[in-house]
């Protein structure tokens, strides 16, 4: 009894796991069964496959059709198994030659009329196909997306019948092409922020060293405005980073025009977002906001308003650069190497320190408000900066400051220095990477005793000092660099 086999993939996070679709047709009571830990979307595949074949004038033979998704011990989710199942059946019916299918992996969703619809994870599937030394059959609309995964033979048919015509030599499919890159959108510019030199300086340091930052200031001080301009200070992603980020968006089904993402992502989840929305997971596992912010910025506005468990779940990824999600039978890991930028008011009423406007509950109101942010989380933030609102008269009188382009150039130079010295940005270096002169070391020691900094706090202080020195193109961390870094640790 012959068995036909078609290669496809399941996904563990963004990693492709090869799955073989095995089809066996035997005599017996007519039946169509799918086994191999298939979820509901996969078992429903039977009906779509049956309808798609009927639309092509092909009726399933009155036999017992058994489809096994192997290995049978990993859960199969999603609709992309439709196409490989249909191909396996067509091959078992001798309509498609098995030898042709041996050269490809396949994924795609079938609609009732036999059209092949878009699915998530095409780039990762192409990478998987390349490592299995095969080509890839994927939906027509995602041909250019598959190209991003590797230099392999790609067939992107719009329907099952056009694929059949290709394999029978009636009408050969044309090769997909890279879609044209549209110029990245220019976000808001830093020059629109008047005055606020201290805050802008903090933003520049954060951009240069990839440091996490918390901005504290009264309502309307310009915190959200500043954060939105951080993206414009960051350099383009490297090709390696771009592929990593694009894969995540592809696996989340968030890559509508099949072009690679080349600018660092900037994600701004609302404070009502659930922990699952932030970290990823759920019944059908999806990457969360922290993974969608991979190699980019996660901006949490109104920081203390986020659910406590959502905030606490940031601690592990902030250290490791990835997030591990526990499932019933396995763990799934998504990359989540992001720069955390947070903003908050100093207290619930927002006017702490403003003698005219602060509420009568000071200072209790501050304590209650900030208590939602735990010490260990604050300890992971490199820069804590107080945002002083610009005086009303200055909003009109002060001239516009530097443009994002000018600041981005300094950030670029500082980043180049870091990468050539240690292959990492300063937010990731450890104390071994940092050498200090005697006098500077003494100053750090004294300050850390005074401020009661933890070991992690000292490391973070030195990382920021290193970035400040890099922005000034200094080889060594000097006393002024440490002094400025210290201003971002006091609370
Ligand atoms: N330095 C500034 N230069 C120009 N406009 C400013 C400046 N500061 C504030 N504004 C104006 O005030 C508006 C409010 O600023 P923004 O929303 O950033 O405040 P916020 O600190 O985030 O306040 P909240 O705590 O209420 O969220 C901005 O959209 C902008 O129009
Ligand atoms: Mg705001």
Coordinates of C-alpha atoms and ligand atoms in Angstrom, one line a residue:
X1 CA 0.0 0.0 0.0
X2 CA 1.7 3.2 -1.1
X3 CA 1.8 6.3 1.0
X4 CA 2.3 9.8 -0.5
X5 CA 4.3 12.4 1.5
X6 CA 4.3 16.2 1.3
X7 CA 6.6 18.3 3.5
X8 CA 5.2 21.3 5.3
X9 CA 6.0 23.1 8.6
X10 CA 4.5 23.8 12.0
X11 CA 5.9 26.8 13.9
X12 CA 7.5 26.9 17.3
X13 CA 7.5 30.6 17.8
X14 CA 9.1 31.7 14.5
X15 CA 11.1 28.6 14.1
X16 CA 9.9 26.1 11.4
X17 CA 9.5 22.5 12.5
X18 CA 9.3 20.1 9.5
X19 CA 6.0 18.2 9.4
X20 CA 5.3 15.4 6.9
X21 CA 1.8 15.1 5.6
X22 CA 1.3 11.4 4.9
X23 CA -1.7 10.2 2.9
X24 CA -2.9 6.7 2.5
X25 CA -5.9 5.5 0.6
X26 CA -7.2 2.0 1.3
X27 CA -10.2 0.0 0.3
X28 CA -13.0 0.1 2.9
X29 CA -15.8 2.3 4.0
X30 CA -15.4 5.7 2.5
X31 CA -13.9 8.1 5.1
X32 CA -11.6 11.1 5.3
X33 CA -9.7 11.2 8.6
X34 CA -6.9 13.5 9.7
X35 CA -4.8 12.4 12.7
X36 CA -1.6 13.8 14.4
X37 CA -2.6 16.3 17.1
X38 CA -4.5 18.5 14.7
X39 CA -6.4 21.4 16.1
X40 CA -9.9 22.5 15.0
X41 CA -8.7 24.6 12.0
X42 CA -6.7 21.6 10.8
X43 CA -9.5 19.1 11.1
X44 CA -11.8 21.5 9.3
X45 CA -9.3 21.4 6.5
X46 CA -11.1 18.2 5.3
X47 CA -14.1 20.2 4.2
X48 CA -12.1 22.9 2.5
X49 CA -9.9 20.3 0.7
X50 CA -13.0 18.4 -0.4
X51 CA -14.7 21.5 -1.7
X52 CA -11.6 22.8 -3.5
X53 CA -11.2 19.5 -5.3
X54 CA -14.8 19.4 -6.3
X55 CA -14.5 22.9 -7.7
X56 CA -11.8 21.5 -10.0
X57 CA -14.1 18.6 -11.0
X58 CA -12.3 16.1 -8.9
X59 CA -14.3 13.9 -6.6
X60 CA -12.7 12.1 -3.7
X61 CA -12.6 8.4 -4.4
X62 CA -14.9 6.2 -2.4
X63 CA -12.1 4.9 -0.2
X64 CA -10.8 5.3 3.3
X65 CA -8.4 8.3 3.2
X66 CA -6.1 8.6 6.1
X67 CA -4.0 11.8 6.6
X68 CA -1.3 11.6 9.2
X69 CA 0.6 14.7 10.3
X70 CA 4.0 13.4 11.4
X71 CA 5.6 13.8 14.0
X72 CA 2.3 13.1 15.7
X73 CA 3.3 14.5 19.1
X74 CA 3.5 18.2 18.3
X75 CA 0.3 20.2 18.1
X76 CA -0.6 21.4 14.6
X77 CA -2.4 24.7 14.5
X78 CA -3.6 26.9 11.7
X79 CA -5.0 26.7 8.2
X80 CA -1.8 26.4 6.2
X81 CA -2.0 22.5 6.2
X82 CA -4.9 22.7 3.6
X83 CA -2.5 22.9 0.6
X84 CA -0.1 20.1 1.6
X85 CA -3.0 17.9 2.5
X86 CA -4.7 18.6 -0.9
X87 CA -1.4 17.9 -2.7
X88 CA -0.9 14.6 -0.8
X89 CA -4.4 13.5 -1.9
X90 CA -3.9 14.6 -5.5
X91 CA -0.7 12.6 -5.5
X92 CA -2.3 9.5 -3.9
X93 CA -4.9 9.8 -6.7
X94 CA -2.1 9.8 -9.3
X95 CA -3.1 13.2 -10.5
X96 CA 0.1 14.8 -9.3
X97 CA 3.5 13.0 -9.7
X98 CA 5.0 12.3 -6.3
X99 CA 8.6 12.9 -7.6
X100 CA 7.7 16.6 -8.3
X101 CA 6.4 17.1 -4.8
X102 CA 9.6 15.7 -3.4
X103 CA 11.4 18.8 -4.4
X104 CA 9.1 21.2 -2.4
X105 CA 7.6 22.0 0.9
X106 CA 4.1 23.6 0.8
X107 CA 1.8 25.8 2.8
X108 CA -1.4 27.7 2.1
X109 CA -5.0 27.9 2.9
X110 CA -7.6 26.7 0.4
X111 CA -10.9 28.4 -0.2
X112 CA -13.9 26.5 -1.4
X113 CA -13.3 27.5 -5.0
X114 CA -9.7 26.2 -5.0
X115 CA -8.0 29.6 -4.6
X116 CA -4.9 29.5 -2.3
X117 CA -5.1 32.2 0.4
X118 CA -2.4 33.9 2.5
X119 CA -1.1 32.3 5.7
X120 CA 1.2 33.3 8.5
X121 CA 4.9 32.4 8.7
X122 CA 5.8 32.2 5.0
X123 CA 9.3 33.6 5.5
X124 CA 10.1 31.1 8.2
X125 CA 8.7 28.3 6.0
X126 CA 11.1 29.4 3.2
X127 CA 14.0 29.3 5.6
X128 CA 12.9 25.8 6.7
X129 CA 12.6 24.7 3.1
X130 CA 16.1 26.0 2.3
X131 CA 17.6 24.1 5.2
X132 CA 15.8 20.9 3.9
X133 CA 17.2 21.8 0.4
X134 CA 13.8 22.1 -1.1
X135 CA 11.8 24.7 -2.9
X136 CA 8.5 26.2 -1.5
X137 CA 5.0 26.2 -2.8
X138 CA 3.2 29.2 -1.2
X139 CA 0.2 31.5 -1.9
X140 CA 0.5 33.8 -4.9
X141 CA 0.2 36.9 -2.8
X142 CA 3.1 35.8 -0.7
X143 CA 5.6 34.9 -3.3
X144 CA 7.8 37.9 -2.7
X145 CA 7.6 37.4 1.0
X146 CA 8.9 33.8 0.6
X147 CA 11.9 35.3 -1.4
X148 CA 13.0 37.1 1.8
X149 CA 13.6 33.7 3.4
X150 CA 16.2 32.5 1.0
X151 CA 17.4 31.9 -2.5
X152 CA 15.2 28.8 -3.3
X153 CA 12.9 27.7 -6.0
X154 CA 9.5 29.3 -5.2
X155 CA 6.2 28.4 -6.8
X156 CA 3.4 30.9 -5.9
X157 CA 0.2 29.7 -7.6
X158 CA -3.0 31.6 -7.1
X159 CA -5.1 28.4 -7.1
X160 CA -4.8 24.7 -6.9
X161 CA -5.7 24.3 -10.6
X162 CA -2.9 26.7 -11.7
X163 CA -0.4 24.6 -9.7
X164 CA -1.8 21.4 -11.3
X165 CA -1.3 23.0 -14.8
X166 CA 2.2 23.9 -13.8
X167 CA 3.1 20.4 -12.8
X168 CA 1.4 18.9 -15.9
X169 CA 3.3 21.3 -18.1
X170 CA 0.2 23.1 -19.4
X171 CA 1.0 26.5 -18.1
X172 CA 4.3 27.2 -16.2
X173 CA 4.1 29.5 -13.3
X174 CA 6.2 32.6 -13.5
X175 CA 8.8 33.3 -10.8
X176 CA 7.8 35.7 -8.0
X177 CA 9.7 39.0 -7.8
X178 CA 10.7 41.1 -4.8
X179 CA 8.1 43.7 -4.2
X180 CA 9.3 47.3 -4.5
X181 CA 10.4 48.9 -1.3
X182 CA 8.4 52.0 -0.4
X183 CA 10.4 54.7 1.3
X184 CA 9.9 54.4 5.0
X185 CA 7.5 56.8 6.6
X186 CA 9.2 59.8 8.2
X187 CA 7.8 60.1 11.7
X188 CA 7.5 63.3 13.7
X189 CA 10.7 65.4 14.0
X190 CA 12.6 66.4 17.1
X191 CA 12.7 70.0 16.0
X192 CA 9.0 70.3 16.8
X193 CA 9.8 70.0 20.5
X194 CA 10.6 73.5 21.8
X195 CA 13.1 74.0 24.6
X196 CA 13.3 71.0 26.9
X197 CA 17.1 70.6 26.3
X198 CA 17.6 68.3 29.2
X199 CA 14.8 65.9 28.1
X200 CA 16.1 65.9 24.6
X201 CA 19.6 65.1 25.8
X202 CA 18.2 62.1 27.7
X203 CA 16.5 61.0 24.6
X204 CA 19.7 61.2 22.6
X205 CA 21.6 59.2 25.2
X206 CA 18.8 56.6 25.2
X207 CA 19.0 56.4 21.4
X208 CA 22.8 56.2 21.3
X209 CA 23.2 53.4 23.8
X210 CA 19.8 51.6 23.3
X211 CA 19.1 52.4 27.0
X212 CA 15.7 51.9 28.6
X213 CA 14.3 55.1 29.9
X214 CA 11.5 56.3 32.2
X215 CA 10.2 59.9 31.9
X216 CA 8.4 61.4 34.8
X217 CA 6.6 64.6 34.5
X218 CA 3.3 66.5 34.9
X219 CA 0.4 66.2 32.3
X220 CA 1.1 68.0 29.1
X221 CA 4.8 68.3 29.7
X222 CA 5.6 66.7 26.4
X223 CA 6.5 63.1 27.4
X224 CA 4.4 61.4 24.8
X225 CA 5.6 63.9 22.3
X226 CA 9.3 63.2 23.0
X227 CA 8.9 59.4 23.0
X228 CA 7.2 59.5 19.6
X229 CA 10.4 61.2 18.2
X230 CA 12.8 58.5 19.4
X231 CA 12.2 56.4 16.4
X232 CA 13.5 59.2 14.1
X233 CA 16.9 59.1 16.0
X234 CA 17.5 55.4 15.5
X235 CA 19.5 54.0 12.5
X236 CA 18.0 51.6 10.0
X237 CA 18.0 47.9 11.0
X238 CA 21.0 45.9 9.8
X239 CA 20.0 43.2 7.2
X240 CA 20.3 40.5 9.9
X241 CA 18.0 42.5 12.2
X242 CA 15.6 43.3 9.4
X243 CA 15.1 39.6 8.6
X244 CA 14.6 38.8 12.3
X245 CA 11.9 41.5 12.7
X246 CA 10.3 40.8 9.3
X247 CA 10.0 37.1 10.3
X248 CA 8.1 38.0 13.5
X249 CA 5.7 40.2 11.6
X250 CA 5.2 37.5 9.0
X251 CA 4.4 34.9 11.6
X252 CA 1.9 37.3 13.2
X253 CA 0.3 38.0 9.8
X254 CA 1.2 41.6 10.0
X255 CA 3.2 42.0 6.8
X256 CA 0.6 43.1 4.4
X257 CA 2.7 44.2 1.5
X258 CA 5.4 41.6 1.7
X259 CA 8.3 44.1 2.0
X260 CA 11.0 43.7 4.6
X261 CA 10.9 45.9 7.6
X262 CA 13.9 48.2 7.6
X263 CA 13.1 50.8 10.3
X264 CA 13.2 49.9 14.0
X265 CA 9.6 49.1 15.0
X266 CA 7.9 51.5 17.5
X267 CA 5.1 49.8 19.5
X268 CA 2.8 51.7 21.7
X269 CA 0.3 49.3 23.4
X270 CA -2.4 50.9 25.4
X271 CA -2.3 50.5 29.2
X272 CA -5.4 48.4 29.2
X273 CA -3.5 45.7 27.2
X274 CA -3.5 42.3 28.8
X275 CA -0.4 40.4 29.8
X276 CA -0.9 38.1 26.8
X277 CA -1.1 41.0 24.4
X278 CA 2.2 42.3 25.8
X279 CA 4.2 39.1 26.1
X280 CA 2.5 36.9 23.5
X281 CA 0.8 33.6 24.0
X282 CA -2.9 32.8 24.0
X283 CA -4.9 29.9 22.8
X284 CA -3.4 30.3 19.3
X285 CA 0.1 31.5 20.2
X286 CA 0.9 34.9 18.7
X287 CA 3.9 37.1 19.3
X288 CA 3.1 39.9 21.8
X289 CA 4.0 43.6 21.7
X290 CA 7.5 43.0 23.1
X291 CA 8.3 40.7 20.2
X292 CA 6.7 43.1 17.7
X293 CA 9.1 45.7 19.2
X294 CA 12.1 43.4 18.6
X295 CA 15.2 45.5 17.7
X296 CA 13.0 48.6 18.2
X297 CA 11.1 50.5 20.9
X298 CA 8.3 49.5 23.2
X299 CA 6.7 52.7 24.5
X300 CA 4.5 52.3 27.6
X301 CA 2.7 55.6 28.2
X302 CA 1.0 56.0 31.6
X303 CA 3.3 53.3 32.9
X304 CA 1.7 52.7 36.3
X305 CA -1.7 52.2 34.7
X306 CA -0.6 48.9 33.1
X307 CA -1.7 45.7 34.9
X308 CA 0.9 44.7 37.4
X309 CA 1.4 41.2 35.9
X310 CA 1.9 42.8 32.5
X311 CA 4.6 45.0 33.9
X312 CA 6.3 42.2 35.9
X313 CA 6.4 40.0 32.8
X314 CA 8.8 42.5 31.2
X315 CA 11.5 41.6 33.7
X316 CA 12.7 38.4 32.1
X317 CA 12.8 39.6 28.5
X318 CA 14.5 42.8 29.5
X319 CA 17.4 40.6 30.8
X320 CA 17.5 37.9 28.2
X321 CA 16.2 39.5 25.0
X322 CA 13.5 36.8 24.5
X323 CA 10.3 35.6 26.0
X324 CA 9.5 32.0 26.9
X325 CA 5.8 31.1 26.8
X326 CA 4.7 28.0 28.6
X327 CA 2.1 25.9 26.8
X328 CA 0.4 22.7 27.9
X329 CA 3.0 20.5 26.2
X330 CA 5.9 22.7 25.4
X331 CA 7.7 26.0 25.7
X332 CA 7.7 28.5 22.9
X333 CA 10.3 31.2 22.6
X334 CA 10.0 34.4 20.7
X335 CA 12.8 37.0 20.3
X336 CA 12.0 40.1 22.3
X337 CA 15.0 42.4 22.3
X338 CA 13.4 45.8 22.7
X339 CA 14.2 49.2 24.1
X340 CA 11.7 50.1 26.9
X341 CA 10.6 53.7 27.0
X342 CA 8.1 54.5 29.7
X343 CA 6.3 57.7 30.7
X344 CA 4.3 58.5 33.8
X345 CA 3.0 61.4 35.9
X346 CA 4.7 61.8 39.3
X347 CA 1.5 60.9 41.1
X348 CA -2.1 60.3 40.3
X349 CA -3.2 63.9 40.1
X350 CA 0.0 64.6 38.2
X351 CA 1.0 67.9 39.8
X352 CA 3.3 66.7 42.5
X353 CA 5.8 69.5 43.3
X354 CA 3.5 72.2 41.8
X355 CA 2.6 74.1 44.9
X356 CA -0.5 75.7 43.3
X357 CA -2.0 72.6 41.7
X358 CA -0.9 69.6 43.7
X359 CA -3.7 67.8 45.5
X360 CA -4.0 67.6 49.3
X361 CA -2.9 63.9 49.5
X362 CA 0.8 64.7 48.8
X363 CA 3.1 62.8 49.4
X364 CA 0.9 59.7 49.9
X365 CA -0.6 60.1 46.4
X366 CA 2.9 59.7 45.0
X367 CA 3.8 56.6 47.0
X368 CA 0.5 54.9 46.0
X369 CA 1.0 55.7 42.4
X370 CA 4.6 54.6 42.0
X371 CA 4.2 51.5 44.2
X372 CA 2.7 49.8 41.2
X373 CA 6.1 49.8 39.6
X374 CA 8.2 47.3 41.5
X375 CA 11.8 47.9 42.6
X376 CA 13.2 45.1 40.4
X377 CA 11.5 46.6 37.3
X378 CA 12.8 50.1 38.1
X379 CA 16.2 48.6 38.6
X380 CA 16.2 47.5 35.0
X381 CA 15.7 51.0 33.7
X382 CA 18.9 52.7 32.8
X383 CA 17.7 56.3 32.6
X384 CA 15.2 57.9 34.9
X385 CA 14.6 61.5 33.9
X386 CA 12.3 64.2 35.2
X387 CA 10.6 66.1 32.5
X388 CA 10.1 69.8 33.2
X389 CA 7.4 71.4 31.2
X390 CA 8.4 74.3 29.0
X391 CA 7.2 77.7 30.2
X392 CA 4.1 78.9 28.3
X393 CA 6.0 82.0 27.0
X394 CA 8.8 79.9 25.6
X395 CA 6.5 77.8 23.5
X396 CA 6.1 80.7 21.2
X397 CA 9.4 82.6 21.8
X398 CA 12.0 79.8 21.7
X399 CA 13.3 78.9 18.2
X400 CA 13.1 75.4 16.9
X401 CA 16.0 73.2 18.0
X402 CA 18.1 70.6 16.2
X403 CA 16.3 68.3 13.7
X404 CA 16.1 64.6 14.1
X405 CA 18.6 64.2 11.2
X406 CA 21.3 66.1 13.0
X407 CA 20.9 64.2 16.3
X408 CA 20.6 60.9 14.5
X409 CA 24.0 61.5 12.9
X410 CA 25.6 61.8 16.4
X411 CA 23.7 58.7 17.5
X412 CA 25.1 56.9 14.5
X413 CA 28.7 57.8 15.3
X414 CA 28.3 56.8 18.9
X415 CA 26.8 53.5 18.0
X416 CA 29.7 52.8 15.5
X417 CA 32.2 53.4 18.4
X418 CA 30.3 50.9 20.6
X419 CA 30.0 48.3 18.0
X420 CA 33.6 48.5 16.9
X421 CA 34.8 48.2 20.5
X422 CA 32.5 45.5 21.9
X423 CA 30.1 44.3 19.1
X424 CA 27.3 45.3 21.5
X425 CA 25.5 48.5 22.3
X426 CA 26.3 49.9 25.7
X427 CA 23.0 48.8 27.2
X428 CA 24.2 45.2 27.0
X429 CA 27.8 45.4 28.2
X430 CA 28.8 44.1 31.6
X431 CA 31.4 45.5 33.9
X432 CA 34.2 43.5 32.3
X433 CA 33.9 45.6 29.2
X434 CA 34.4 48.8 31.2
X435 CA 37.8 50.1 32.4
X436 CA 38.0 53.1 34.7
X437 CA 40.8 55.3 35.8
X438 CA 41.5 55.4 39.6
X439 CA 39.9 58.7 40.2
X440 CA 36.7 57.8 38.2
X441 CA 36.4 54.5 40.0
X442 CA 36.6 56.3 43.4
X443 CA 33.9 58.7 42.3
X444 CA 31.6 55.8 41.2
X445 CA 32.2 54.0 44.5
X446 CA 31.4 57.0 46.6
X447 CA 28.2 57.8 44.6
X448 CA 26.9 54.3 44.7
X449 CA 27.3 54.2 48.5
X450 CA 25.5 57.5 48.7
X451 CA 22.7 56.5 46.4
X452 CA 22.7 52.9 47.7
X453 CA 22.9 51.5 44.2
X454 CA 22.6 47.8 43.7
X455 CA 25.2 45.9 41.7
X456 CA 22.8 46.1 38.8
X457 CA 22.4 49.8 39.5
X458 CA 26.1 50.4 39.3
X459 CA 26.4 48.5 36.0
X460 CA 23.6 50.6 34.6
X461 CA 25.3 53.8 35.8
X462 CA 28.5 52.8 34.0
X463 CA 26.7 51.8 30.9
X464 CA 25.1 55.2 30.6
X465 CA 28.4 56.9 31.4
X466 CA 30.0 54.9 28.6
X467 CA 27.3 56.1 26.2
X468 CA 27.8 59.7 27.3
X469 CA 31.5 59.4 26.7
X470 CA 30.9 57.7 23.3
X471 CA 28.6 60.6 22.2
X472 CA 31.5 62.9 23.0
X473 CA 33.8 60.6 21.1
X474 CA 36.0 60.1 24.2
X475 CA 38.0 56.9 24.5
X476 CA 37.7 56.8 28.3
X477 CA 34.9 57.4 30.8
X478 CA 35.8 60.6 32.6
X479 CA 34.4 62.3 35.6
X480 CA 31.9 64.6 33.7
X481 CA 30.5 61.5 32.0
X482 CA 29.8 59.8 35.3
X483 CA 28.5 63.0 36.8
X484 CA 25.9 63.3 34.0
X485 CA 25.0 59.6 34.2
X486 CA 24.4 60.1 37.9
X487 CA 21.7 62.7 37.2
X488 CA 19.6 59.9 35.6
X489 CA 19.7 57.6 38.6
X490 CA 18.3 59.9 41.3
X491 CA 14.7 59.6 42.0
Ligands
LIG1 N1 8.3 71.5 24.4 C1 7.2 71.6 23.7 N2 7.3 72.1 22.4 C2 6.2 72.1 21.7 N3 5.0 71.6 22.0 C3 4.8 71.1 23.3 C4 6.0 71.0 24.1 N4 5.5 70.4 25.3 C5 4.2 70.1 25.1 N5 3.8 70.5 23.9 C6 2.4 70.4 23.4 O1 1.6 69.8 24.4 C7 1.0 68.7 23.9 C8 0.9 67.7 25.0 O2 2.2 67.0 25.2 P1 2.2 65.5 25.5 O3 1.0 64.8 25.1 O4 3.5 64.9 25.0 O5 2.3 65.5 27.1 P2 2.4 64.4 28.2 O6 3.6 64.8 29.0 O7 2.5 63.1 27.5 O8 1.1 64.5 29.0 P3 0.3 63.4 29.8 O9 0.9 63.2 31.1 O10 -1.0 64.1 30.0 O11 0.2 62.2 28.9 C9 1.8 68.2 22.8 O12 1.0 67.5 21.8 C10 2.3 69.5 22.2 O13 1.4 70.1 21.3
LIG2 MG1 1.2 61.4 27.5

